[in-house]
Amino acid sequence: MHREQLENAAFRAGYGALLVFMLLPLLVVVVTSFSASGRIAFPPDSYSLVWYADFFESTRWLDAFTNSLIIGVGTALLATLLGVLGAFGQELETDSVVGSVVAPVVLIPLLIPPVILGITLLMYFNEVGLRGSYASIILAHTLWATPLVYFVMRSVFSRFDWQQLDAAHDLGAGPVRSFVHVVLPNVKHGIFVGGLLAFIISLQEFVMALFLSTPGTETIPVLAWTEIRQALDPMVSVVSTFLILISVGAIIVAAIATNLEWVSKQLS
């Protein structure tokens, strides 16, 4: 028992050290965003909200923030639709050839370097007249976000009782009606979590957005990279802090949604 306690303590200490190691850079970013000087220093010589005030007074930063939200929401909607349909279709066609090749095909975009994807998509969207549009960046981000939604939904569908769907079909419900009234209520929390993950991926993606965006559609990461090349000031930390808060908030909401689904299942 003494040895087991030591092993548990060592595991917790190692886990805690790893957690601190991963979160410490984020803490540095947040702290430096409150610097009163025009340079990034940790710890800051003095603290102020002046850079936050400058952010909300900057039309360029606010436009980039709005662009990131528009593209993130568009990516979340499209990736969620494709990921849910792909996972649902594979569950229905598990024994078919099509069902066996869906997962490898979905993984392909994750295996291609983002620089290659960015260059390829730049040439393609330039040919079809979509370069610099919201649609081009949303489609590019969907290539990365869809696999995450797909695998989340595969996990969710693996816990679904498919006899309920068979019963709906036996009672005369069509494919659409049975999905909306039988499947969807049981997997809605998984869909929500997948959509949040897709939104976070889009919010943080930089390389493909750098190739595809124009001054009118540049996102927060692209504008931050542009500003860093000119001057390294606390404004970059302010923007990074907002991205961190949004990502952490989305993760917390996803965790709450998952726990609510678990609690509802235990009470049912």
PDB file of N, CA, C and O in Angstrom, residues 71-115:
ATOM      1  N   ILE A  71     -15.299  33.714 -39.877  1.00  0.00           N
ATOM      2  CA  ILE A  71     -14.688  32.519 -40.471  1.00  0.00           C
ATOM      3  C   ILE A  71     -14.798  31.332 -39.520  1.00  0.00           C
ATOM      4  O   ILE A  71     -15.050  30.195 -39.945  1.00  0.00           O
ATOM      5  N   GLY A  72     -14.625  31.583 -38.222  1.00  0.00           N
ATOM      6  CA  GLY A  72     -14.726  30.501 -37.243  1.00  0.00           C
ATOM      7  C   GLY A  72     -16.120  29.909 -37.197  1.00  0.00           C
ATOM      8  O   GLY A  72     -16.286  28.681 -37.171  1.00  0.00           O
ATOM      9  N   VAL A  73     -17.140  30.749 -37.197  1.00  0.00           N
ATOM     10  CA  VAL A  73     -18.516  30.256 -37.175  1.00  0.00           C
ATOM     11  C   VAL A  73     -18.840  29.511 -38.468  1.00  0.00           C
ATOM     12  O   VAL A  73     -19.455  28.432 -38.446  1.00  0.00           O
ATOM     13  N   GLY A  74     -18.419  30.071 -39.600  1.00  0.00           N
ATOM     14  CA  GLY A  74     -18.652  29.398 -40.878  1.00  0.00           C
ATOM     15  C   GLY A  74     -17.970  28.046 -40.942  1.00  0.00           C
ATOM     16  O   GLY A  74     -18.556  27.052 -41.416  1.00  0.00           O
ATOM     17  N   THR A  75     -16.736  27.986 -40.452  1.00  0.00           N
ATOM     18  CA  THR A  75     -16.003  26.715 -40.425  1.00  0.00           C
ATOM     19  C   THR A  75     -16.688  25.716 -39.514  1.00  0.00           C
ATOM     20  O   THR A  75     -16.821  24.531 -39.856  1.00  0.00           O
ATOM     21  N   ALA A  76     -17.130  26.170 -38.341  1.00  0.00           N
ATOM     22  CA  ALA A  76     -17.791  25.278 -37.392  1.00  0.00           C
ATOM     23  C   ALA A  76     -19.060  24.676 -37.998  1.00  0.00           C
ATOM     24  O   ALA A  76     -19.314  23.471 -37.863  1.00  0.00           O
ATOM     25  N   LEU A  77     -19.845  25.503 -38.664  1.00  0.00           N
ATOM     26  CA  LEU A  77     -21.091  25.003 -39.258  1.00  0.00           C
ATOM     27  C   LEU A  77     -20.822  23.992 -40.369  1.00  0.00           C
ATOM     28  O   LEU A  77     -21.427  22.910 -40.404  1.00  0.00           O
ATOM     29  N   LEU A  78     -19.899  24.337 -41.280  1.00  0.00           N
ATOM     30  CA  LEU A  78     -19.631  23.450 -42.411  1.00  0.00           C
ATOM     31  C   LEU A  78     -18.938  22.167 -41.971  1.00  0.00           C
ATOM     32  O   LEU A  78     -19.298  21.068 -42.410  1.00  0.00           O
ATOM     33  N   ALA A  79     -17.932  22.300 -41.103  1.00  0.00           N
ATOM     34  CA  ALA A  79     -17.199  21.119 -40.641  1.00  0.00           C
ATOM     35  C   ALA A  79     -18.098  20.199 -39.819  1.00  0.00           C
ATOM     36  O   ALA A  79     -17.986  18.970 -39.916  1.00  0.00           O
ATOM     37  N   THR A  80     -18.981  20.793 -39.021  1.00  0.00           N
ATOM     38  CA  THR A  80     -19.898  19.970 -38.230  1.00  0.00           C
ATOM     39  C   THR A  80     -20.856  19.201 -39.134  1.00  0.00           C
ATOM     40  O   THR A  80     -21.107  18.001 -38.926  1.00  0.00           O
ATOM     41  N   LEU A  81     -21.375  19.872 -40.143  1.00  0.00           N
ATOM     42  CA  LEU A  81     -22.276  19.203 -41.084  1.00  0.00           C
ATOM     43  C   LEU A  81     -21.568  18.032 -41.772  1.00  0.00           C
ATOM     44  O   LEU A  81     -22.098  16.911 -41.814  1.00  0.00           O
ATOM     45  N   LEU A  82     -20.375  18.281 -42.296  1.00  0.00           N
ATOM     46  CA  LEU A  82     -19.645  17.230 -43.009  1.00  0.00           C
ATOM     47  C   LEU A  82     -19.201  16.117 -42.068  1.00  0.00           C
ATOM     48  O   LEU A  82     -19.283  14.928 -42.406  1.00  0.00           O
ATOM     49  N   GLY A  83     -18.714  16.488 -40.881  1.00  0.00           N
ATOM     50  CA  GLY A  83     -18.237  15.486 -39.933  1.00  0.00           C
ATOM     51  C   GLY A  83     -19.346  14.592 -39.426  1.00  0.00           C
ATOM     52  O   GLY A  83     -19.176  13.364 -39.323  1.00  0.00           O
ATOM     53  N   VAL A  84     -20.506  15.179 -39.125  1.00  0.00           N
ATOM     54  CA  VAL A  84     -21.641  14.386 -38.641  1.00  0.00           C
ATOM     55  C   VAL A  84     -22.155  13.463 -39.737  1.00  0.00           C
ATOM     56  O   VAL A  84     -22.390  12.266 -39.499  1.00  0.00           O
ATOM     57  N   LEU A  85     -22.315  13.988 -40.939  1.00  0.00           N
ATOM     58  CA  LEU A  85     -22.807  13.156 -42.038  1.00  0.00           C
ATOM     59  C   LEU A  85     -21.828  12.038 -42.374  1.00  0.00           C
ATOM     60  O   LEU A  85     -22.236  10.899 -42.645  1.00  0.00           O
ATOM     61  N   GLY A  86     -20.531  12.352 -42.358  1.00  0.00           N
ATOM     62  CA  GLY A  86     -19.533  11.328 -42.650  1.00  0.00           C
ATOM     63  C   GLY A  86     -19.531  10.221 -41.619  1.00  0.00           C
ATOM     64  O   GLY A  86     -19.495   9.030 -41.966  1.00  0.00           O
ATOM     65  N   ALA A  87     -19.559  10.587 -40.339  1.00  0.00           N
ATOM     66  CA  ALA A  87     -19.549   9.586 -39.278  1.00  0.00           C
ATOM     67  C   ALA A  87     -20.844   8.770 -39.284  1.00  0.00           C
ATOM     68  O   ALA A  87     -20.828   7.547 -39.105  1.00  0.00           O
ATOM     69  N   PHE A  88     -21.971   9.445 -39.504  1.00  0.00           N
ATOM     70  CA  PHE A  88     -23.262   8.747 -39.529  1.00  0.00           C
ATOM     71  C   PHE A  88     -23.326   7.799 -40.723  1.00  0.00           C
ATOM     72  O   PHE A  88     -23.774   6.654 -40.596  1.00  0.00           O
ATOM     73  N   GLY A  89     -22.860   8.262 -41.876  1.00  0.00           N
ATOM     74  CA  GLY A  89     -22.880   7.405 -43.060  1.00  0.00           C
ATOM     75  C   GLY A  89     -21.994   6.188 -42.900  1.00  0.00           C
ATOM     76  O   GLY A  89     -22.351   5.087 -43.343  1.00  0.00           O
ATOM     77  N   GLN A  90     -20.837   6.361 -42.260  1.00  0.00           N
ATOM     78  CA  GLN A  90     -19.955   5.213 -42.080  1.00  0.00           C
ATOM     79  C   GLN A  90     -20.557   4.202 -41.113  1.00  0.00           C
ATOM     80  O   GLN A  90     -20.372   2.985 -41.285  1.00  0.00           O
ATOM     81  N   GLU A  91     -21.270   4.684 -40.085  1.00  0.00           N
ATOM     82  CA  GLU A  91     -21.921   3.756 -39.160  1.00  0.00           C
ATOM     83  C   GLU A  91     -22.972   2.919 -39.879  1.00  0.00           C
ATOM     84  O   GLU A  91     -23.174   1.743 -39.556  1.00  0.00           O
ATOM     85  N   LEU A  92     -23.632   3.522 -40.866  1.00  0.00           N
ATOM     86  CA  LEU A  92     -24.661   2.789 -41.608  1.00  0.00           C
ATOM     87  C   LEU A  92     -24.061   1.856 -42.649  1.00  0.00           C
ATOM     88  O   LEU A  92     -24.700   0.889 -43.058  1.00  0.00           O
ATOM     89  N   GLU A  93     -22.834   2.161 -43.094  1.00  0.00           N
ATOM     90  CA  GLU A  93     -22.197   1.371 -44.151  1.00  0.00           C
ATOM     91  C   GLU A  93     -20.892   0.752 -43.653  1.00  0.00           C
ATOM     92  O   GLU A  93     -19.873   0.752 -44.344  1.00  0.00           O
ATOM     93  N   THR A  94     -20.902   0.241 -42.434  1.00  0.00           N
ATOM     94  CA  THR A  94     -19.676  -0.294 -41.824  1.00  0.00           C
ATOM     95  C   THR A  94     -19.063  -1.422 -42.636  1.00  0.00           C
ATOM     96  O   THR A  94     -17.840  -1.529 -42.768  1.00  0.00           O
ATOM     97  N   ASP A  95     -19.901  -2.282 -43.184  1.00  0.00           N
ATOM     98  CA  ASP A  95     -19.403  -3.471 -43.880  1.00  0.00           C
ATOM     99  C   ASP A  95     -19.153  -3.231 -45.369  1.00  0.00           C
ATOM    100  O   ASP A  95     -18.718  -4.143 -46.071  1.00  0.00           O
ATOM    101  N   SER A  96     -19.408  -2.032 -45.863  1.00  0.00           N
ATOM    102  CA  SER A  96     -19.225  -1.770 -47.285  1.00  0.00           C
ATOM    103  C   SER A  96     -17.831  -1.226 -47.568  1.00  0.00           C
ATOM    104  O   SER A  96     -17.097  -0.823 -46.663  1.00  0.00           O
ATOM    105  N   VAL A  97     -17.460  -1.221 -48.853  1.00  0.00           N
ATOM    106  CA  VAL A  97     -16.159  -0.689 -49.254  1.00  0.00           C
ATOM    107  C   VAL A  97     -16.077   0.805 -48.985  1.00  0.00           C
ATOM    108  O   VAL A  97     -15.053   1.319 -48.521  1.00  0.00           O
ATOM    109  N   VAL A  98     -17.186   1.507 -49.243  1.00  0.00           N
ATOM    110  CA  VAL A  98     -17.213   2.953 -49.010  1.00  0.00           C
ATOM    111  C   VAL A  98     -16.963   3.267 -47.543  1.00  0.00           C
ATOM    112  O   VAL A  98     -16.192   4.171 -47.195  1.00  0.00           O
ATOM    113  N   GLY A  99     -17.588   2.503 -46.661  1.00  0.00           N
ATOM    114  CA  GLY A  99     -17.421   2.729 -45.234  1.00  0.00           C
ATOM    115  C   GLY A  99     -15.994   2.507 -44.766  1.00  0.00           C
ATOM    116  O   GLY A  99     -15.519   3.178 -43.855  1.00  0.00           O
ATOM    117  N   SER A 100     -15.282   1.598 -45.397  1.00  0.00           N
ATOM    118  CA  SER A 100     -13.909   1.289 -44.973  1.00  0.00           C
ATOM    119  C   SER A 100     -12.897   2.318 -45.434  1.00  0.00           C
ATOM    120  O   SER A 100     -11.783   2.375 -44.886  1.00  0.00           O
ATOM    121  N   VAL A 101     -13.227   3.141 -46.424  1.00  0.00           N
ATOM    122  CA  VAL A 101     -12.259   4.118 -46.940  1.00  0.00           C
ATOM    123  C   VAL A 101     -12.557   5.532 -46.456  1.00  0.00           C
ATOM    124  O   VAL A 101     -11.786   6.449 -46.746  1.00  0.00           O
ATOM    125  N   VAL A 102     -13.671   5.726 -45.735  1.00  0.00           N
ATOM    126  CA  VAL A 102     -14.016   7.073 -45.293  1.00  0.00           C
ATOM    127  C   VAL A 102     -12.969   7.620 -44.337  1.00  0.00           C
ATOM    128  O   VAL A 102     -12.491   8.755 -44.492  1.00  0.00           O
ATOM    129  N   ALA A 103     -12.592   6.844 -43.322  1.00  0.00           N
ATOM    130  CA  ALA A 103     -11.637   7.320 -42.322  1.00  0.00           C
ATOM    131  C   ALA A 103     -10.287   7.706 -42.930  1.00  0.00           C
ATOM    132  O   ALA A 103      -9.762   8.783 -42.624  1.00  0.00           O
ATOM    133  N   PRO A 104      -9.673   6.881 -43.793  1.00  0.00           N
ATOM    134  CA  PRO A 104      -8.409   7.297 -44.410  1.00  0.00           C
ATOM    135  C   PRO A 104      -8.532   8.555 -45.255  1.00  0.00           C
ATOM    136  O   PRO A 104      -7.634   9.410 -45.235  1.00  0.00           O
ATOM    137  N   VAL A 105      -9.645   8.703 -45.965  1.00  0.00           N
ATOM    138  CA  VAL A 105      -9.837   9.892 -46.796  1.00  0.00           C
ATOM    139  C   VAL A 105      -9.969  11.136 -45.918  1.00  0.00           C
ATOM    140  O   VAL A 105      -9.408  12.199 -46.221  1.00  0.00           O
ATOM    141  N   VAL A 106     -10.689  11.016 -44.813  1.00  0.00           N
ATOM    142  CA  VAL A 106     -10.868  12.147 -43.906  1.00  0.00           C
ATOM    143  C   VAL A 106      -9.532  12.579 -43.303  1.00  0.00           C
ATOM    144  O   VAL A 106      -9.301  13.765 -43.052  1.00  0.00           O
ATOM    145  N   LEU A 107      -8.640  11.644 -43.084  1.00  0.00           N
ATOM    146  CA  LEU A 107      -7.349  11.945 -42.462  1.00  0.00           C
ATOM    147  C   LEU A 107      -6.365  12.644 -43.388  1.00  0.00           C
ATOM    148  O   LEU A 107      -5.418  13.278 -42.920  1.00  0.00           O
ATOM    149  N   ILE A 108      -6.570  12.546 -44.685  1.00  0.00           N
ATOM    150  CA  ILE A 108      -5.586  13.056 -45.651  1.00  0.00           C
ATOM    151  C   ILE A 108      -5.224  14.518 -45.421  1.00  0.00           C
ATOM    152  O   ILE A 108      -4.038  14.862 -45.413  1.00  0.00           O
ATOM    153  N   PRO A 109      -6.190  15.438 -45.225  1.00  0.00           N
ATOM    154  CA  PRO A 109      -5.792  16.850 -45.034  1.00  0.00           C
ATOM    155  C   PRO A 109      -4.875  17.078 -43.834  1.00  0.00           C
ATOM    156  O   PRO A 109      -4.043  17.995 -43.850  1.00  0.00           O
ATOM    157  N   LEU A 110      -5.020  16.243 -42.790  1.00  0.00           N
ATOM    158  CA  LEU A 110      -4.174  16.405 -41.609  1.00  0.00           C
ATOM    159  C   LEU A 110      -2.743  15.956 -41.857  1.00  0.00           C
ATOM    160  O   LEU A 110      -1.830  16.356 -41.120  1.00  0.00           O
ATOM    161  N   LEU A 111      -2.541  15.140 -42.881  1.00  0.00           N
ATOM    162  CA  LEU A 111      -1.208  14.617 -43.182  1.00  0.00           C
ATOM    163  C   LEU A 111      -0.433  15.500 -44.155  1.00  0.00           C
ATOM    164  O   LEU A 111       0.764  15.291 -44.358  1.00  0.00           O
ATOM    165  N   ILE A 112      -1.103  16.477 -44.754  1.00  0.00           N
ATOM    166  CA  ILE A 112      -0.450  17.376 -45.709  1.00  0.00           C
ATOM    167  C   ILE A 112      -0.015  18.636 -44.984  1.00  0.00           C
ATOM    168  O   ILE A 112      -0.798  19.242 -44.250  1.00  0.00           O
ATOM    169  N   PRO A 113       1.243  19.059 -45.127  1.00  0.00           N
ATOM    170  CA  PRO A 113       1.706  20.284 -44.459  1.00  0.00           C
ATOM    171  C   PRO A 113       0.843  21.472 -44.833  1.00  0.00           C
ATOM    172  O   PRO A 113       0.420  21.607 -45.994  1.00  0.00           O
ATOM    173  N   PRO A 114       0.550  22.341 -43.874  1.00  0.00           N
ATOM    174  CA  PRO A 114      -0.323  23.493 -44.159  1.00  0.00           C
ATOM    175  C   PRO A 114       0.230  24.424 -45.231  1.00  0.00           C
ATOM    176  O   PRO A 114      -0.532  25.076 -45.937  1.00  0.00           O
ATOM    177  N   VAL A 115       1.559  24.490 -45.369  1.00  0.00           N
ATOM    178  CA  VAL A 115       2.147  25.337 -46.412  1.00  0.00           C
ATOM    179  C   VAL A 115       1.756  24.814 -47.786  1.00  0.00           C
ATOM    180  O   VAL A 115       1.397  25.593 -48.691  1.00  0.00           O
TER     181      VAL A 115
END
